[in-house]
Amino acid sequence: KAGVTQTPRYLIKTRGQQVTLSCSPISGHRSVSWYQQTPGQGLQFLFEYFSETQRNKGNFPGRFSGRQFSNSRSEMNVSTLELGDSALYLCASSFRGGRGRPDTQYFGPGTRLTVL
Amino acid sequence: KNEVEQSPQNLTAQEGEFITINCSYSVGISALHWLQQHPGGGIVSLFMLSSGKKKHGRLIATINIQEKHSSLHITASHPRDSAVYICAVFGNEKLTFGTGTRLTIIP
C-alpha cells in the first residue's frame, strides 16, 4: 500500500505570495490532518479534514486554509505569505481521524516552505 | 507551561545502552503517541497507547494515566536509533506535541 505523499517537497516563495500544498493520503483513509513544524514552535496542529469537511482547527490565522476532495486528497493554502511561515508542513492520514477511538496517523514526508 | 513536557531534551549514549525518554502531560487525553523523526523530516509513528504497555522489537512504551506520564524505552541501543523522539497526546480531537528529545547513539 502506498504511503502518504506530499507535493511539492520543496518550495521557495516571497513575502506576500500565496502557496498551495497537496497531500494524498493512504488509500482508504478518510482523515487528513495538517501540521506546521518550526524550530521555535515545534509541531503544531493546523486543521483536520474528514469526508470533505473541516472537523477541527488549530490556532492559526485565517490566511491558512484547506480543503479536501471526494477522493480524500487534501490541499492547504497559505495566502499573503510572511517570513514566519517558513516551516516544514506535514500532513498525516488516518482511517477514522479524531472522532471516536483515535487511530494511528501516518505522516507524509513534508513540504519544506521557505519564504524570502 | 507547555501541555506536553519531554525530558531530556538531548541525550547522547553509547551503543548498547538502555535509553529512557519521559513525557508528562497536563490535559485529559484519550491516547498518547510516540513518534520518531529522522533528519530530513519524515515522521514515523512508533506507538499509540491509552493504557499499560506496548512492545515492538527493542522499543517499549508505557503509560500511567493517573500520573499523566509516559516513558519510551530503547533496549540495546544502536546508532540507527539516532533520531528525534516526539511525544504527542490526543485530546480535544487533536494532537498536541512535546518539543522532542534528540537522541544520539555513539558507536
CSV table of N, CA and C in Angstrom, one decimal, chain A:
chain,number,residue,atom,x,y,z
A,1,LYS,N,0.9,-1.2,0.0
A,1,LYS,CA,0.0,0.0,0.0
A,1,LYS,C,0.9,1.2,0.0
A,2,ALA,N,0.6,2.2,-0.9
A,2,ALA,CA,1.5,3.4,-1.0
A,2,ALA,C,1.2,4.2,0.3
A,3,GLY,N,2.3,4.9,0.6
A,3,GLY,CA,2.2,5.8,1.8
A,3,GLY,C,1.6,7.1,1.5
A,4,VAL,N,1.7,8.0,2.4
A,4,VAL,CA,1.2,9.4,2.2
A,4,VAL,C,2.2,10.2,1.4
A,5,THR,N,1.7,10.8,0.4
A,5,THR,CA,2.6,11.6,-0.5
A,5,THR,C,2.2,13.1,-0.4
A,6,GLN,N,3.3,13.9,-0.5
A,6,GLN,CA,3.1,15.3,-0.4
A,6,GLN,C,3.8,16.0,-1.6
A,7,THR,N,3.2,17.0,-2.2
A,7,THR,CA,3.9,17.7,-3.3
A,7,THR,C,3.6,19.2,-3.1
A,8,PRO,N,4.6,20.0,-3.5
A,8,PRO,CA,5.9,19.7,-3.8
A,8,PRO,C,6.7,19.3,-2.5
A,9,ARG,N,7.9,18.9,-2.6
A,9,ARG,CA,8.7,18.6,-1.4
A,9,ARG,C,9.4,19.9,-0.9
A,10,TYR,N,9.8,20.7,-1.9
A,10,TYR,CA,10.5,22.0,-1.5
A,10,TYR,C,9.8,23.1,-2.3
A,11,LEU,N,9.8,24.3,-1.6
A,11,LEU,CA,9.1,25.4,-2.3
A,11,LEU,C,9.8,26.7,-1.7
A,12,ILE,N,10.1,27.6,-2.6
A,12,ILE,CA,10.6,28.9,-2.2
A,12,ILE,C,9.6,30.0,-2.8
A,13,LYS,N,9.2,30.8,-1.9
A,13,LYS,CA,8.3,31.9,-2.2
A,13,LYS,C,8.8,33.2,-1.6
A,14,THR,N,8.2,34.3,-2.1
A,14,THR,CA,8.5,35.6,-1.5
A,14,THR,C,7.3,36.1,-0.7
A,15,ARG,N,7.6,37.0,0.2
A,15,ARG,CA,6.5,37.6,1.1
A,15,ARG,C,5.4,38.1,0.2
A,16,GLY,N,4.2,37.9,0.7
A,16,GLY,CA,3.0,38.4,0.0
A,16,GLY,C,2.4,37.4,-1.0
A,17,GLN,N,3.2,36.5,-1.4
A,17,GLN,CA,2.7,35.5,-2.4
A,17,GLN,C,1.8,34.5,-1.6
A,18,GLN,N,1.1,33.7,-2.4
A,18,GLN,CA,0.3,32.6,-1.8
A,18,GLN,C,0.9,31.3,-2.3
A,19,VAL,N,0.6,30.2,-1.5
A,19,VAL,CA,1.1,28.9,-1.9
A,19,VAL,C,0.0,27.8,-1.6
A,20,THR,N,0.0,26.8,-2.4
A,20,THR,CA,-0.9,25.6,-2.2
A,20,THR,C,0.0,24.4,-2.1
A,21,LEU,N,-0.3,23.6,-1.1
A,21,LEU,CA,0.4,22.4,-0.9
A,21,LEU,C,-0.6,21.2,-1.0
A,22,SER,N,-0.1,20.1,-1.5
A,22,SER,CA,-1.0,19.0,-1.7
A,22,SER,C,-0.6,17.7,-0.9
A,23,CYS,N,-1.6,17.0,-0.5
A,23,CYS,CA,-1.4,15.8,0.3
A,23,CYS,C,-2.3,14.7,-0.2
A,24,SER,N,-1.7,13.5,-0.6
A,24,SER,CA,-2.5,12.4,-1.0
A,24,SER,C,-2.4,11.3,0.1
A,25,PRO,N,-3.6,11.0,0.8
A,25,PRO,CA,-3.5,10.0,1.9
A,25,PRO,C,-3.4,8.6,1.4
A,26,ILE,N,-3.2,7.7,2.4
A,26,ILE,CA,-3.1,6.3,2.1
A,26,ILE,C,-4.5,5.9,1.6
A,27,SER,N,-4.6,5.0,0.6
A,27,SER,CA,-5.9,4.6,0.1
A,27,SER,C,-6.8,4.0,1.2
A,28,GLY,N,-8.0,4.5,1.2
A,28,GLY,CA,-8.9,4.1,2.3
A,28,GLY,C,-9.0,5.0,3.5
A,29,HIS,N,-8.0,5.8,3.7
A,29,HIS,CA,-8.0,6.7,4.8
A,29,HIS,C,-8.9,8.0,4.4
A,30,ARG,N,-9.7,8.3,5.4
A,30,ARG,CA,-10.7,9.4,5.1
A,30,ARG,C,-10.3,10.7,5.9
A,31,SER,N,-9.4,10.6,6.8
A,31,SER,CA,-9.0,11.8,7.6
A,31,SER,C,-7.6,12.2,7.2
A,32,VAL,N,-7.5,13.5,7.0
A,32,VAL,CA,-6.2,14.2,6.7
A,32,VAL,C,-6.0,15.3,7.6
A,33,SER,N,-4.9,15.3,8.3
A,33,SER,CA,-4.5,16.4,9.2
A,33,SER,C,-3.3,17.1,8.7
A,34,TRP,N,-3.2,18.4,9.0
A,34,TRP,CA,-2.0,19.2,8.6
A,34,TRP,C,-1.4,19.7,9.8
A,35,TYR,N,0.0,19.8,9.7
A,35,TYR,CA,0.8,20.3,10.9
A,35,TYR,C,1.9,21.2,10.3
A,36,GLN,N,2.3,22.1,11.1
A,36,GLN,CA,3.4,23.0,10.8
A,36,GLN,C,4.5,22.7,11.8
A,37,GLN,N,5.7,22.6,11.3
A,37,GLN,CA,6.9,22.4,12.2
A,37,GLN,C,7.9,23.4,12.0
A,38,THR,N,8.2,24.2,13.1
A,38,THR,CA,9.3,25.2,13.0
A,38,THR,C,10.2,24.9,14.1
A,39,PRO,N,11.5,25.4,14.0
A,39,PRO,CA,12.5,25.2,15.1
A,39,PRO,C,12.0,25.9,16.4
A,40,GLY,N,11.3,27.0,16.3
A,40,GLY,CA,10.9,27.7,17.5
A,40,GLY,C,9.7,27.2,18.2
A,41,GLN,N,8.7,26.8,17.4
A,41,GLN,CA,7.4,26.3,18.0
A,41,GLN,C,7.2,24.8,17.9
A,42,GLY,N,8.1,24.1,17.3
A,42,GLY,CA,7.9,22.7,17.2
A,42,GLY,C,6.7,22.3,16.2
A,43,LEU,N,6.1,21.2,16.5
A,43,LEU,CA,5.0,20.7,15.7
A,43,LEU,C,3.7,21.3,16.3
A,44,GLN,N,2.9,21.9,15.4
A,44,GLN,CA,1.6,22.5,15.8
A,44,GLN,C,0.5,22.0,14.8
A,45,PHE,N,-0.7,21.7,15.4
A,45,PHE,CA,-1.8,21.3,14.6
A,45,PHE,C,-2.4,22.4,13.8
A,46,LEU,N,-2.6,22.3,12.5
A,46,LEU,CA,-3.3,23.3,11.7
A,46,LEU,C,-4.8,23.0,11.6
A,47,PHE,N,-5.1,21.9,11.0
A,47,PHE,CA,-6.5,21.5,10.8
A,47,PHE,C,-6.6,20.1,10.4
A,48,GLU,N,-7.9,19.5,10.5
A,48,GLU,CA,-8.2,18.2,10.1
A,48,GLU,C,-9.4,18.2,9.2
A,49,TYR,N,-9.3,17.4,8.2
A,49,TYR,CA,-10.4,17.2,7.3
A,49,TYR,C,-10.9,15.8,7.3
A,50,PHE,N,-12.2,15.6,7.2
A,50,PHE,CA,-12.7,14.2,7.2
A,50,PHE,C,-13.9,14.2,6.3
A,51,SER,N,-13.9,13.4,5.3
A,51,SER,CA,-15.0,13.4,4.3
A,51,SER,C,-15.4,14.7,3.8
A,52,GLU,N,-14.4,15.5,3.4
A,52,GLU,CA,-14.5,16.8,2.7
A,52,GLU,C,-14.9,17.9,3.7
A,53,THR,N,-15.0,17.6,5.0
A,53,THR,CA,-15.4,18.7,5.9
A,53,THR,C,-14.3,18.9,6.9
A,54,GLN,N,-14.1,20.2,7.2
A,54,GLN,CA,-13.1,20.5,8.2
A,54,GLN,C,-13.7,20.2,9.6
A,55,ARG,N,-13.0,19.3,10.3
A,55,ARG,CA,-13.6,18.8,11.6
A,55,ARG,C,-13.0,19.5,12.8
A,56,ASN,N,-11.8,20.1,12.6
A,56,ASN,CA,-11.1,20.7,13.8
A,56,ASN,C,-10.1,21.7,13.2
A,57,LYS,N,-9.8,22.7,14.0
A,57,LYS,CA,-8.8,23.7,13.5
A,57,LYS,C,-8.0,24.1,14.7
A,58,GLY,N,-6.7,24.4,14.4
A,58,GLY,CA,-5.8,24.9,15.4
A,58,GLY,C,-5.8,26.4,15.5
A,59,ASN,N,-4.9,26.9,16.2
A,59,ASN,CA,-4.8,28.4,16.4
A,59,ASN,C,-3.9,29.1,15.4
A,60,PHE,N,-4.4,29.1,14.2
A,60,PHE,CA,-3.6,29.8,13.1
A,60,PHE,C,-4.5,30.8,12.5
A,61,PRO,N,-3.9,31.9,12.0
A,61,PRO,CA,-4.8,32.9,11.3
A,61,PRO,C,-5.5,32.4,10.1
A,62,GLY,N,-6.5,33.2,9.7
A,62,GLY,CA,-7.3,32.8,8.6
A,62,GLY,C,-6.6,32.7,7.2
A,63,ARG,N,-5.3,33.2,7.2
A,63,ARG,CA,-4.5,33.0,6.0
A,63,ARG,C,-4.2,31.6,5.6
A,64,PHE,N,-4.4,30.7,6.7
A,64,PHE,CA,-4.2,29.3,6.5
A,64,PHE,C,-5.5,28.7,6.3
A,65,SER,N,-5.7,28.0,5.2
A,65,SER,CA,-6.9,27.3,4.9
A,65,SER,C,-6.7,26.0,4.2
A,66,GLY,N,-7.7,25.2,4.1
A,66,GLY,CA,-7.5,23.9,3.4
A,66,GLY,C,-8.8,23.5,2.8
A,67,ARG,N,-8.7,22.3,2.1
A,67,ARG,CA,-9.9,21.7,1.6
A,67,ARG,C,-9.6,20.2,1.4
A,68,GLN,N,-10.6,19.4,1.3
A,68,GLN,CA,-10.5,18.0,1.0
A,68,GLN,C,-11.4,17.6,-0.2
A,69,PHE,N,-10.9,16.8,-1.0
A,69,PHE,CA,-11.7,16.4,-2.2
A,69,PHE,C,-12.4,15.1,-1.9
A,70,SER,N,-13.3,14.7,-2.9
A,70,SER,CA,-14.0,13.5,-2.7
A,70,SER,C,-13.1,12.2,-2.6
A,71,ASN,N,-12.0,12.3,-3.2
A,71,ASN,CA,-11.1,11.1,-3.2
A,71,ASN,C,-10.1,11.2,-2.0
A,72,SER,N,-10.4,12.1,-1.0
A,72,SER,CA,-9.7,12.3,0.3
A,72,SER,C,-8.4,13.1,0.1
A,73,ARG,N,-8.0,13.3,-1.1
A,73,ARG,CA,-6.8,14.2,-1.3
A,73,ARG,C,-7.1,15.6,-0.7
A,74,SER,N,-6.1,16.2,-0.1
A,74,SER,CA,-6.3,17.4,0.6
A,74,SER,C,-5.3,18.5,0.1
A,75,GLU,N,-5.6,19.7,0.1
A,75,GLU,CA,-4.8,20.8,-0.2
A,75,GLU,C,-4.8,21.8,1.0
A,76,MET,N,-3.7,22.4,1.2
A,76,MET,CA,-3.7,23.6,2.2
A,76,MET,C,-3.2,24.8,1.4
A,77,ASN,N,-3.7,25.9,1.8
A,77,ASN,CA,-3.3,27.2,1.1
A,77,ASN,C,-2.9,28.2,2.2
A,78,VAL,N,-1.8,28.9,1.9
A,78,VAL,CA,-1.4,30.0,2.7
A,78,VAL,C,-1.4,31.2,1.9
A,79,SER,N,-2.1,32.2,2.2
A,79,SER,CA,-2.2,33.4,1.4
A,79,SER,C,-1.3,34.5,2.1
A,80,THR,N,-0.9,35.5,1.4
A,80,THR,CA,-0.1,36.6,1.9
A,80,THR,C,1.0,36.1,2.8
A,81,LEU,N,1.9,35.4,2.2
A,81,LEU,CA,3.0,34.7,3.0
A,81,LEU,C,3.8,35.7,3.8
A,82,GLU,N,4.2,35.3,5.0
A,82,GLU,CA,5.1,36.0,5.9
A,82,GLU,C,6.3,35.2,6.1
A,83,LEU,N,7.4,35.9,6.5
A,83,LEU,CA,8.7,35.2,6.7
A,83,LEU,C,8.5,34.1,7.8
A,84,GLY,N,7.6,34.4,8.7
A,84,GLY,CA,7.4,33.4,9.8
A,84,GLY,C,6.7,32.1,9.3
A,85,ASP,N,6.2,32.1,8.1
A,85,ASP,CA,5.5,30.9,7.6
A,85,ASP,C,6.5,29.9,7.1
A,86,SER,N,7.8,30.3,7.0
A,86,SER,CA,8.8,29.3,6.6
A,86,SER,C,8.8,28.1,7.6
A,87,ALA,N,8.6,26.9,7.1
A,87,ALA,CA,8.4,25.8,8.0
A,87,ALA,C,8.4,24.5,7.2
A,88,LEU,N,8.4,23.4,7.9
A,88,LEU,CA,8.1,22.1,7.3
A,88,LEU,C,6.6,21.9,7.5
A,89,TYR,N,5.8,21.6,6.5
A,89,TYR,CA,4.4,21.4,6.6
A,89,TYR,C,4.2,19.9,6.3
A,90,LEU,N,3.6,19.3,7.3
A,90,LEU,CA,3.4,17.8,7.3
A,90,LEU,C,1.9,17.5,7.2
A,91,CYS,N,1.5,16.5,6.4
A,91,CYS,CA,0.2,16.0,6.5
A,91,CYS,C,0.2,14.6,7.0
A,92,ALA,N,-0.8,14.2,7.6
A,92,ALA,CA,-0.9,12.8,8.1
A,92,ALA,C,-2.3,12.3,7.8
A,93,SER,N,-2.4,11.0,7.5
A,93,SER,CA,-3.7,10.5,7.2
A,93,SER,C,-4.0,9.3,8.2
A,94,SER,N,-5.3,9.1,8.5
A,94,SER,CA,-5.7,8.0,9.3
A,94,SER,C,-7.1,7.6,8.8
A,95,PHE,N,-7.5,6.4,9.3
A,95,PHE,CA,-8.8,5.8,8.8
A,95,PHE,C,-9.9,6.6,9.4
A,96,ARG,N,-9.9,6.7,10.7
A,96,ARG,CA,-11.1,7.3,11.4
A,96,ARG,C,-10.9,8.8,11.7
A,97,GLY,N,-9.7,9.2,12.0
A,97,GLY,CA,-9.4,10.5,12.4
A,97,GLY,C,-9.8,10.8,13.9
A,98,GLY,N,-10.2,12.0,14.2
A,98,GLY,CA,-10.3,12.3,15.6
A,98,GLY,C,-11.6,11.8,16.3
A,99,ARG,N,-12.6,11.6,15.6
A,99,ARG,CA,-13.9,11.2,16.3
A,99,ARG,C,-13.8,9.7,16.7
A,100,GLY,N,-14.4,9.5,17.9
A,100,GLY,CA,-14.4,8.1,18.4
A,100,GLY,C,-13.1,7.7,18.8
A,101,ARG,N,-12.7,6.4,18.7
A,101,ARG,CA,-11.4,5.9,19.1
A,101,ARG,C,-10.3,6.4,18.2
A,102,PRO,N,-9.3,7.1,18.8
A,102,PRO,CA,-8.2,7.6,17.9
A,102,PRO,C,-7.5,6.5,17.3
A,103,ASP,N,-6.9,6.7,16.1
A,103,ASP,CA,-6.1,5.7,15.5
A,103,ASP,C,-4.8,6.2,15.0
A,104,THR,N,-3.9,5.4,14.6
A,104,THR,CA,-2.6,5.8,14.2
A,104,THR,C,-2.6,6.7,13.0
A,105,GLN,N,-1.8,7.7,13.1
A,105,GLN,CA,-1.6,8.6,12.0
A,105,GLN,C,-0.4,8.3,11.2
A,106,TYR,N,-0.5,8.4,9.9
A,106,TYR,CA,0.6,8.1,9.0
A,106,TYR,C,1.0,9.4,8.3
A,107,PHE,N,2.3,9.7,8.6
A,107,PHE,CA,2.8,11.0,8.1
A,107,PHE,C,3.4,11.0,6.7
A,108,GLY,N,3.2,12.0,6.0
A,108,GLY,CA,3.9,12.2,4.7
A,108,GLY,C,5.3,12.8,5.0
A,109,PRO,N,6.1,12.9,3.9
A,109,PRO,CA,7.5,13.4,4.0
A,109,PRO,C,7.6,14.9,4.3
A,110,GLY,N,6.5,15.6,4.1
A,110,GLY,CA,6.5,17.0,4.3
A,110,GLY,C,6.9,17.9,3.1
A,111,THR,N,6.5,19.1,3.2
A,111,THR,CA,6.9,20.1,2.2
A,111,THR,C,7.6,21.2,2.9
A,112,ARG,N,8.8,21.4,2.5
A,112,ARG,CA,9.6,22.5,3.2
A,112,ARG,C,9.4,23.8,2.4
A,113,LEU,N,8.8,24.7,3.1
A,113,LEU,CA,8.5,26.0,2.5
A,113,LEU,C,9.5,27.1,3.1
A,114,THR,N,10.1,27.8,2.2
A,114,THR,CA,11.0,28.9,2.5
A,114,THR,C,10.3,30.2,2.0
A,115,VAL,N,10.2,31.1,2.8
A,115,VAL,CA,9.6,32.4,2.4
A,115,VAL,C,10.7,33.5,2.5
A,116,LEU,N,11.0,34.1,1.4
A,116,LEU,CA,12.1,35.1,1.4
A,116,LEU,C,11.6,36.5,1.4
